[in-house]
PDB file of C-alpha atoms in Angstrom:
ATOM      1  CA  UNK A 212     -60.686 193.084 161.563  1.00 66.00           C
ATOM      2  CA  UNK A 213     -61.560 196.563 161.608  1.00 69.00           C
ATOM      3  CA  UNK A 214     -60.231 196.792 165.072  1.00 69.00           C
ATOM      4  CA  UNK A 215     -57.307 196.015 163.695  1.00 75.00           C
ATOM      5  CA  UNK A 216     -57.392 199.027 161.538  1.00 71.00           C
ATOM      6  CA  UNK A 217     -56.214 201.406 164.299  1.00 75.00           C
ATOM      7  CA  UNK A 218     -53.154 200.036 164.706  1.00 74.00           C
ATOM      8  CA  UNK A 219     -51.940 197.852 161.981  1.00 75.00           C
ATOM      9  CA  UNK A 220     -49.682 198.737 159.463  1.00 82.00           C
ATOM     10  CA  UNK A 221     -51.853 201.153 157.176  1.00 80.00           C
ATOM     11  CA  UNK A 222     -51.368 199.214 153.728  1.00 83.00           C
ATOM     12  CA  UNK A 223     -51.828 195.982 155.273  1.00 85.00           C
ATOM     13  CA  UNK A 224     -55.203 196.963 156.980  1.00 83.00           C
ATOM     14  CA  UNK A 225     -56.164 198.250 153.586  1.00 82.00           C
ATOM     15  CA  UNK A 226     -55.347 194.623 151.985  1.00 85.00           C
ATOM     16  CA  UNK A 227     -57.543 192.888 155.010  1.00 81.00           C
ATOM     17  CA  UNK A 228     -60.255 195.020 154.464  1.00 79.00           C
ATOM     18  CA  UNK A 229     -60.474 194.271 151.033  1.00 85.00           C
ATOM     19  CA  UNK A 230     -59.878 190.969 151.365  1.00 83.00           C
ATOM     20  CA  UNK A 231     -62.513 190.566 153.844  1.00 82.00           C
ATOM     21  CA  UNK A 232     -65.006 192.631 151.627  1.00 84.00           C
ATOM     22  CA  UNK A 233     -64.408 189.729 149.237  1.00 83.00           C
ATOM     23  CA  UNK A 234     -65.342 187.228 151.091  1.00 80.00           C
ATOM     24  CA  UNK A 235     -68.332 188.672 152.498  1.00 76.00           C
ATOM     25  CA  UNK A 236     -69.209 189.813 149.445  1.00 81.00           C
ATOM     26  CA  UNK A 237     -69.095 186.171 147.915  1.00 80.00           C
ATOM     27  CA  UNK A 238     -70.438 184.114 150.774  1.00 79.00           C
ATOM     28  CA  UNK A 239     -73.923 182.745 151.311  1.00 78.00           C
ATOM     29  CA  UNK A 240     -75.293 185.148 153.586  1.00 79.00           C
ATOM     30  CA  UNK A 241     -78.810 186.589 153.678  1.00 81.00           C
ATOM     31  CA  UNK A 242     -78.946 189.940 152.149  1.00 81.00           C
ATOM     32  CA  UNK A 243     -79.352 191.970 155.360  1.00 83.00           C
ATOM     33  CA  UNK A 244     -76.673 189.695 157.180  1.00 83.00           C
ATOM     34  CA  UNK A 245     -74.557 191.006 154.200  1.00 82.00           C
ATOM     35  CA  UNK A 246     -74.888 194.549 154.527  1.00 83.00           C
ATOM     36  CA  UNK A 247     -74.588 194.883 158.215  1.00 83.00           C
ATOM     37  CA  UNK A 248     -70.979 193.086 157.648  1.00 81.00           C
ATOM     38  CA  UNK A 249     -70.445 195.538 154.966  1.00 80.00           C
ATOM     39  CA  UNK A 250     -71.286 198.345 156.871  1.00 79.00           C
ATOM     40  CA  UNK A 251     -69.075 197.367 159.628  1.00 82.00           C
ATOM     41  CA  UNK A 252     -66.526 196.846 157.426  1.00 80.00           C
ATOM     42  CA  UNK A 253     -67.132 200.156 155.635  1.00 84.00           C
ATOM     43  CA  UNK A 254     -66.153 201.825 159.173  1.00 82.00           C
ATOM     44  CA  UNK A 255     -62.675 199.878 158.922  1.00 83.00           C
ATOM     45  CA  UNK A 256     -62.221 201.575 155.728  1.00 81.00           C
ATOM     46  CA  UNK A 257     -63.139 204.910 156.930  1.00 84.00           C
ATOM     47  CA  UNK A 258     -60.485 204.491 160.086  1.00 82.00           C
ATOM     48  CA  UNK A 259     -57.778 203.514 157.200  1.00 81.00           C
ATOM     49  CA  UNK A 260     -58.645 206.928 155.089  1.00 86.00           C
ATOM     50  CA  UNK A 261     -57.890 208.762 158.391  1.00 84.00           C
ATOM     51  CA  UNK A 262     -54.979 207.135 159.326  1.00 84.00           C
ATOM     52  CA  UNK A 263     -53.547 207.808 155.648  1.00 84.00           C
ATOM     53  CA  UNK A 264     -54.970 211.413 155.600  1.00 85.00           C
ATOM     54  CA  UNK A 265     -52.821 211.888 159.077  1.00 81.00           C
ATOM     55  CA  UNK A 266     -50.017 210.423 157.723  1.00 82.00           C
ATOM     56  CA  UNK A 267     -49.806 212.101 154.603  1.00 84.00           C
ATOM     57  CA  UNK A 268     -50.278 215.724 156.568  1.00 88.00           C
ATOM     58  CA  UNK A 269     -47.311 214.500 158.960  1.00 85.00           C
ATOM     59  CA  UNK A 270     -45.146 213.891 155.589  1.00 85.00           C
ATOM     60  CA  UNK A 271     -45.799 217.309 154.371  1.00 90.00           C
ATOM     61  CA  UNK A 272     -44.837 218.636 157.346  1.00 91.00           C
ATOM     62  CA  UNK A 273     -41.633 216.981 157.637  1.00 91.00           C
ATOM     63  CA  UNK A 274     -41.237 217.911 153.557  1.00 93.00           C
ATOM     64  CA  UNK A 275     -41.833 221.503 154.326  1.00 92.00           C
ATOM     65  CA  UNK A 276     -38.778 221.530 156.808  1.00 93.00           C
ATOM     66  CA  UNK A 277     -36.847 219.334 154.549  1.00 94.00           C
ATOM     67  CA  UNK A 278     -37.332 221.448 151.692  1.00 94.00           C
ATOM     68  CA  UNK A 279     -36.200 224.596 153.890  1.00 94.00           C
ATOM     69  CA  UNK A 280     -33.021 222.744 155.072  1.00 94.00           C
ATOM     70  CA  UNK A 281     -31.592 221.487 152.156  1.00 95.00           C
ATOM     71  CA  UNK A 282     -32.344 224.871 150.184  1.00 94.00           C
ATOM     72  CA  UNK A 283     -30.391 226.620 152.949  1.00 94.00           C
ATOM     73  CA  UNK A 284     -27.516 223.974 152.400  1.00 95.00           C
ATOM     74  CA  UNK A 285     -27.558 224.487 148.710  1.00 95.00           C
ATOM     75  CA  UNK A 286     -27.255 228.577 149.328  1.00 94.00           C
ATOM     76  CA  UNK A 287     -24.230 227.984 151.674  1.00 94.00           C
ATOM     77  CA  UNK A 288     -22.744 225.298 148.988  1.00 94.00           C
ATOM     78  CA  UNK A 289     -23.271 227.878 146.382  1.00 94.00           C
ATOM     79  CA  UNK A 290     -21.575 230.597 148.491  1.00 93.00           C
ATOM     80  CA  UNK A 291     -18.805 227.892 149.109  1.00 92.00           C
ATOM     81  CA  UNK A 292     -17.882 227.275 145.621  1.00 90.00           C
ATOM     82  CA  UNK A 293     -17.446 231.110 144.922  1.00 89.00           C
ATOM     83  CA  UNK A 294     -15.332 232.165 148.027  1.00 90.00           C
ATOM     84  CA  UNK A 295     -13.671 228.730 149.189  1.00 90.00           C
ATOM     85  CA  UNK A 296     -10.469 227.841 147.442  1.00 85.00           C
ATOM     86  CA  UNK A 297     -10.274 224.582 149.235  1.00 88.00           C
ATOM     87  CA  UNK A 298     -11.601 222.047 146.457  1.00 88.00           C
ATOM     88  CA  UNK A 299     -11.965 219.152 149.223  1.00 90.00           C
ATOM     89  CA  UNK A 300     -14.331 221.223 151.410  1.00 92.00           C
ATOM     90  CA  UNK A 301     -16.251 222.081 148.891  1.00 93.00           C
ATOM     91  CA  UNK A 302     -16.611 218.395 147.382  1.00 93.00           C
ATOM     92  CA  UNK A 303     -17.115 217.393 150.953  1.00 94.00           C
ATOM     93  CA  UNK A 304     -20.421 219.920 151.647  1.00 94.00           C
ATOM     94  CA  UNK A 305     -21.957 219.065 148.476  1.00 95.00           C
ATOM     95  CA  UNK A 306     -21.686 214.969 149.150  1.00 95.00           C
ATOM     96  CA  UNK A 307     -23.361 215.916 152.541  1.00 95.00           C
ATOM     97  CA  UNK A 308     -26.079 217.627 150.692  1.00 95.00           C
ATOM     98  CA  UNK A 309     -26.408 214.735 148.298  1.00 95.00           C
ATOM     99  CA  UNK A 310     -27.023 212.212 151.473  1.00 94.00           C
ATOM    100  CA  UNK A 311     -29.470 214.850 153.468  1.00 93.00           C
ATOM    101  CA  UNK A 312     -31.467 213.913 149.948  1.00 92.00           C
ATOM    102  CA  UNK A 313     -31.253 210.096 151.299  1.00 90.00           C
ATOM    103  CA  UNK A 314     -32.353 210.799 154.809  1.00 89.00           C
ATOM    104  CA  UNK A 315     -35.412 213.461 154.334  1.00 90.00           C
ATOM    105  CA  UNK A 316     -38.634 213.573 153.103  1.00 90.00           C
ATOM    106  CA  UNK A 317     -39.528 215.432 150.258  1.00 92.00           C
ATOM    107  CA  UNK A 318     -42.357 216.009 147.812  1.00 90.00           C
ATOM    108  CA  UNK A 319     -41.424 214.374 144.621  1.00 91.00           C
ATOM    109  CA  UNK A 320     -41.608 217.948 142.615  1.00 92.00           C
ATOM    110  CA  UNK A 321     -39.483 219.873 145.730  1.00 93.00           C
ATOM    111  CA  UNK A 322     -37.207 216.773 145.430  1.00 93.00           C
ATOM    112  CA  UNK A 323     -36.843 217.246 141.642  1.00 94.00           C
ATOM    113  CA  UNK A 324     -36.294 220.864 142.177  1.00 94.00           C
ATOM    114  CA  UNK A 325     -33.623 220.761 144.744  1.00 95.00           C
ATOM    115  CA  UNK A 326     -31.876 217.923 143.134  1.00 94.00           C
ATOM    116  CA  UNK A 327     -31.341 219.651 140.167  1.00 95.00           C
ATOM    117  CA  UNK A 328     -29.426 222.494 141.870  1.00 94.00           C
ATOM    118  CA  UNK A 329     -27.411 220.078 143.405  1.00 95.00           C
ATOM    119  CA  UNK A 330     -26.179 218.815 139.691  1.00 95.00           C
ATOM    120  CA  UNK A 331     -25.607 222.224 138.832  1.00 94.00           C
ATOM    121  CA  UNK A 332     -23.225 222.479 141.882  1.00 94.00           C
ATOM    122  CA  UNK A 333     -21.843 219.637 141.214  1.00 93.00           C
ATOM    123  CA  UNK A 334     -21.038 220.547 137.502  1.00 92.00           C
ATOM    124  CA  UNK A 335     -19.787 223.757 138.163  1.00 91.00           C
ATOM    125  CA  UNK A 336     -17.314 222.205 140.781  1.00 91.00           C
ATOM    126  CA  UNK A 337     -16.331 219.621 138.050  1.00 89.00           C
ATOM    127  CA  UNK A 338     -15.699 222.648 135.444  1.00 88.00           C
ATOM    128  CA  UNK A 339     -13.578 224.607 138.486  1.00 86.00           C
ATOM    129  CA  UNK A 340     -11.231 221.467 139.081  1.00 84.00           C
ATOM    130  CA  UNK A 341     -10.784 220.948 135.309  1.00 86.00           C
ATOM    131  CA  UNK A 342      -9.595 224.714 134.912  1.00 82.00           C
ATOM    132  CA  UNK A 343      -7.802 224.316 138.236  1.00 79.00           C
ATOM    133  CA  UNK A 344      -5.951 220.984 136.961  1.00 81.00           C
ATOM    134  CA  UNK A 345      -4.888 223.178 133.542  1.00 85.00           C
ATOM    135  CA  UNK A 346      -3.549 225.847 135.584  1.00 86.00           C
ATOM    136  CA  UNK A 347      -1.569 223.261 137.653  1.00 87.00           C
ATOM    137  CA  UNK A 348      -0.506 221.215 134.297  1.00 90.00           C
ATOM    138  CA  UNK A 349       1.081 224.889 132.724  1.00 92.00           C
ATOM    139  CA  UNK A 350       2.365 226.213 136.756  1.00 93.00           C
ATOM    140  CA  UNK A 351       3.977 222.374 136.593  1.00 93.00           C
ATOM    141  CA  UNK A 352       5.533 222.706 133.499  1.00 94.00           C
ATOM    142  CA  UNK A 353       7.045 226.031 134.030  1.00 95.00           C
ATOM    143  CA  UNK A 354       8.349 224.917 137.316  1.00 96.00           C
ATOM    144  CA  UNK A 355      10.186 221.725 135.387  1.00 96.00           C
ATOM    145  CA  UNK A 356      11.708 224.011 133.365  1.00 96.00           C
ATOM    146  CA  UNK A 357      12.950 226.650 136.012  1.00 96.00           C
ATOM    147  CA  UNK A 358      14.401 224.082 138.092  1.00 97.00           C
ATOM    148  CA  UNK A 359      15.921 221.679 135.731  1.00 96.00           C
ATOM    149  CA  UNK A 360      19.034 223.880 134.790  1.00 97.00           C
ATOM    150  CA  UNK A 361      19.534 225.023 138.066  1.00 97.00           C
ATOM    151  CA  UNK A 362      19.833 221.379 139.656  1.00 97.00           C
ATOM    152  CA  UNK A 363      21.990 220.277 136.589  1.00 97.00           C
ATOM    153  CA  UNK A 364      24.016 223.357 137.565  1.00 97.00           C
ATOM    154  CA  UNK A 365      24.187 221.970 141.252  1.00 96.00           C
ATOM    155  CA  UNK A 366      25.532 218.710 140.019  1.00 96.00           C
ATOM    156  CA  UNK A 367      28.187 220.569 137.951  1.00 97.00           C
ATOM    157  CA  UNK A 368      29.370 222.625 140.733  1.00 96.00           C
ATOM    158  CA  UNK A 369      29.399 219.630 143.100  1.00 96.00           C
ATOM    159  CA  UNK A 370      31.622 217.848 140.681  1.00 96.00           C
ATOM    160  CA  UNK A 371      33.934 220.173 139.855  1.00 95.00           C
ATOM    161  CA  UNK A 372      33.969 223.351 141.749  1.00 94.00           C
ATOM    162  CA  UNK A 373      36.694 223.748 144.487  1.00 91.00           C
ATOM    163  CA  UNK A 374      34.701 226.766 145.976  1.00 93.00           C
ATOM    164  CA  UNK A 375      32.921 224.293 148.322  1.00 94.00           C
ATOM    165  CA  UNK A 376      31.455 226.919 150.200  1.00 93.00           C
ATOM    166  CA  UNK A 377      30.179 228.961 147.346  1.00 96.00           C
ATOM    167  CA  UNK A 378      28.894 225.637 145.771  1.00 96.00           C
ATOM    168  CA  UNK A 379      26.983 224.712 148.598  1.00 95.00           C
ATOM    169  CA  UNK A 380      25.139 228.230 149.305  1.00 96.00           C
ATOM    170  CA  UNK A 381      24.360 227.814 145.544  1.00 96.00           C
ATOM    171  CA  UNK A 382      22.812 224.229 146.185  1.00 96.00           C
ATOM    172  CA  UNK A 383      20.876 225.188 149.185  1.00 96.00           C
ATOM    173  CA  UNK A 384      19.349 228.399 147.211  1.00 96.00           C
ATOM    174  CA  UNK A 385      18.114 226.233 145.184  1.00 96.00           C
ATOM    175  CA  UNK A 386      16.755 223.934 147.487  1.00 96.00           C
ATOM    176  CA  UNK A 387      14.537 226.894 148.777  1.00 95.00           C
ATOM    177  CA  UNK A 388      13.268 227.468 145.200  1.00 95.00           C
ATOM    178  CA  UNK A 389      11.306 223.859 145.749  1.00 94.00           C
ATOM    179  CA  UNK A 390       9.247 225.374 148.400  1.00 92.00           C
ATOM    180  CA  UNK A 391       5.639 226.104 147.395  1.00 90.00           C
ATOM    181  CA  UNK A 392       6.079 225.344 143.403  1.00 91.00           C
ATOM    182  CA  UNK A 393       3.554 223.233 142.137  1.00 89.00           C
ATOM    183  CA  UNK A 394       4.587 219.772 140.042  1.00 91.00           C
ATOM    184  CA  UNK A 395       3.969 216.417 139.511  1.00 88.00           C
ATOM    185  CA  UNK A 396       5.052 214.242 141.984  1.00 91.00           C
ATOM    186  CA  UNK A 397       7.169 212.026 140.168  1.00 92.00           C
ATOM    187  CA  UNK A 398       8.897 215.118 138.435  1.00 93.00           C
ATOM    188  CA  UNK A 399       9.661 216.774 141.880  1.00 93.00           C
ATOM    189  CA  UNK A 400      10.788 213.341 143.342  1.00 94.00           C
ATOM    190  CA  UNK A 401      13.158 213.086 140.465  1.00 95.00           C
ATOM    191  CA  UNK A 402      14.585 216.879 140.372  1.00 96.00           C
ATOM    192  CA  UNK A 403      14.782 216.896 144.424  1.00 95.00           C
ATOM    193  CA  UNK A 404      16.574 213.251 144.638  1.00 96.00           C
ATOM    194  CA  UNK A 405      19.276 214.943 142.040  1.00 96.00           C
ATOM    195  CA  UNK A 406      20.067 217.874 143.981  1.00 96.00           C
ATOM    196  CA  UNK A 407      20.041 215.621 147.002  1.00 96.00           C
ATOM    197  CA  UNK A 408      23.048 213.724 145.137  1.00 96.00           C
ATOM    198  CA  UNK A 409      24.686 216.877 144.464  1.00 96.00           C
ATOM    199  CA  UNK A 410      24.695 217.433 148.213  1.00 96.00           C
ATOM    200  CA  UNK A 411      26.303 214.480 148.934  1.00 96.00           C
ATOM    201  CA  UNK A 412      29.059 214.468 146.209  1.00 96.00           C
ATOM    202  CA  UNK A 413      30.062 218.037 147.134  1.00 95.00           C
ATOM    203  CA  UNK A 414      29.717 216.974 150.741  1.00 94.00           C
ATOM    204  CA  UNK A 415      32.392 213.376 149.978  1.00 95.00           C
ATOM    205  CA  UNK A 416      34.623 216.059 147.690  1.00 94.00           C
ATOM    206  CA  UNK A 417      35.007 218.543 150.572  1.00 93.00           C
ATOM    207  CA  UNK A 418      35.413 215.120 153.074  1.00 92.00           C
ATOM    208  CA  UNK A 419      38.419 214.002 150.783  1.00 91.00           C
ATOM    209  CA  UNK A 420      39.821 217.638 150.294  1.00 88.00           C
ATOM    210  CA  UNK A 421      40.181 218.212 153.714  1.00 88.00           C
ATOM    211  CA  UNK A 422      41.334 214.623 154.637  1.00 87.00           C
ATOM    212  CA  UNK A 423      44.207 215.603 151.742  1.00 84.00           C
ATOM    213  CA  UNK A 424      44.871 218.893 153.453  1.00 79.00           C
ATOM    214  CA  UNK A 425      45.352 217.180 157.095  1.00 73.00           C
ATOM    215  CA  UNK A 426      47.860 213.945 155.327  1.00 66.00           C
ATOM    216  CA  UNK A 427      49.977 217.257 153.974  1.00 60.00           C
ATOM    217  CA  UNK A 428      49.982 219.062 157.268  1.00 65.00           C
ATOM    218  CA  UNK A 429      50.896 215.609 159.076  1.00 62.00           C
ATOM    219  CA  UNK A 430      53.796 215.033 156.374  1.00 55.00           C
ATOM    220  CA  UNK A 431      55.216 218.351 157.197  1.00 57.00           C
ATOM    221  CA  UNK A 432      54.977 218.278 160.854  1.00 53.00           C
ATOM    222  CA  UNK A 433      56.888 214.901 160.678  1.00 55.00           C
ATOM    223  CA  UNK A 434      59.406 216.066 158.194  1.00 51.00           C
ATOM    224  CA  UNK A 435      60.283 218.737 160.378  1.00 49.00           C
ATOM    225  CA  UNK A 436      60.548 216.481 163.539  1.00 40.00           C
ATOM    226  CA  UNK A 437      63.031 214.046 161.672  1.00 39.00           C
ATOM    227  CA  UNK A 438      65.251 217.364 161.234  1.00 41.00           C
ATOM    228  CA  UNK A 439      65.418 217.955 164.725  1.00 35.00           C
TER     229      UNK A 439
END
């Protein structure tokens, strides 16, 4: 049992020593023999205690390094929250730090302190997301109010204007207004689809107009030929 204390799992070795100690203490042995065995077992207890101390020292070394690494990552994350405008990159950074907590050894007090800092950063980012969403909704409403009358006017021109070149130029200008404007996906698709329909209507009317002009010209040519 004592020889196994140097290589066996620490907790299993300790449990094995306690079990053996109980058996020796309750066995039918002469006092000198019992004392000799218990003294021998005590050597095993000392071996396990030393291994536990070594393990704790190694843990503390790793914990100090881990605390420095995570602390540095939290500092970079705080800076990113102040300066990086890309929400996803900031969120991914915080998630990566959260993963570090699962993989690294830390003292309980250090873990709680650092994790509280991480939670504060998550809270800041979520608040920022809320503010960004409010701003997005405001801009989306403004852009719909701006673009809808232009799209309606585009459809009216496509259906009624005889100045095809000017009408097409207006439609192209309205199309360019979509670029870079923040809008909800459904509303963007609805307005852009209506604008595309205006292009289609205008092109169809232009094709019909050109065809009718061609028929007139052919009729005139045929008429002159018949008179010759």
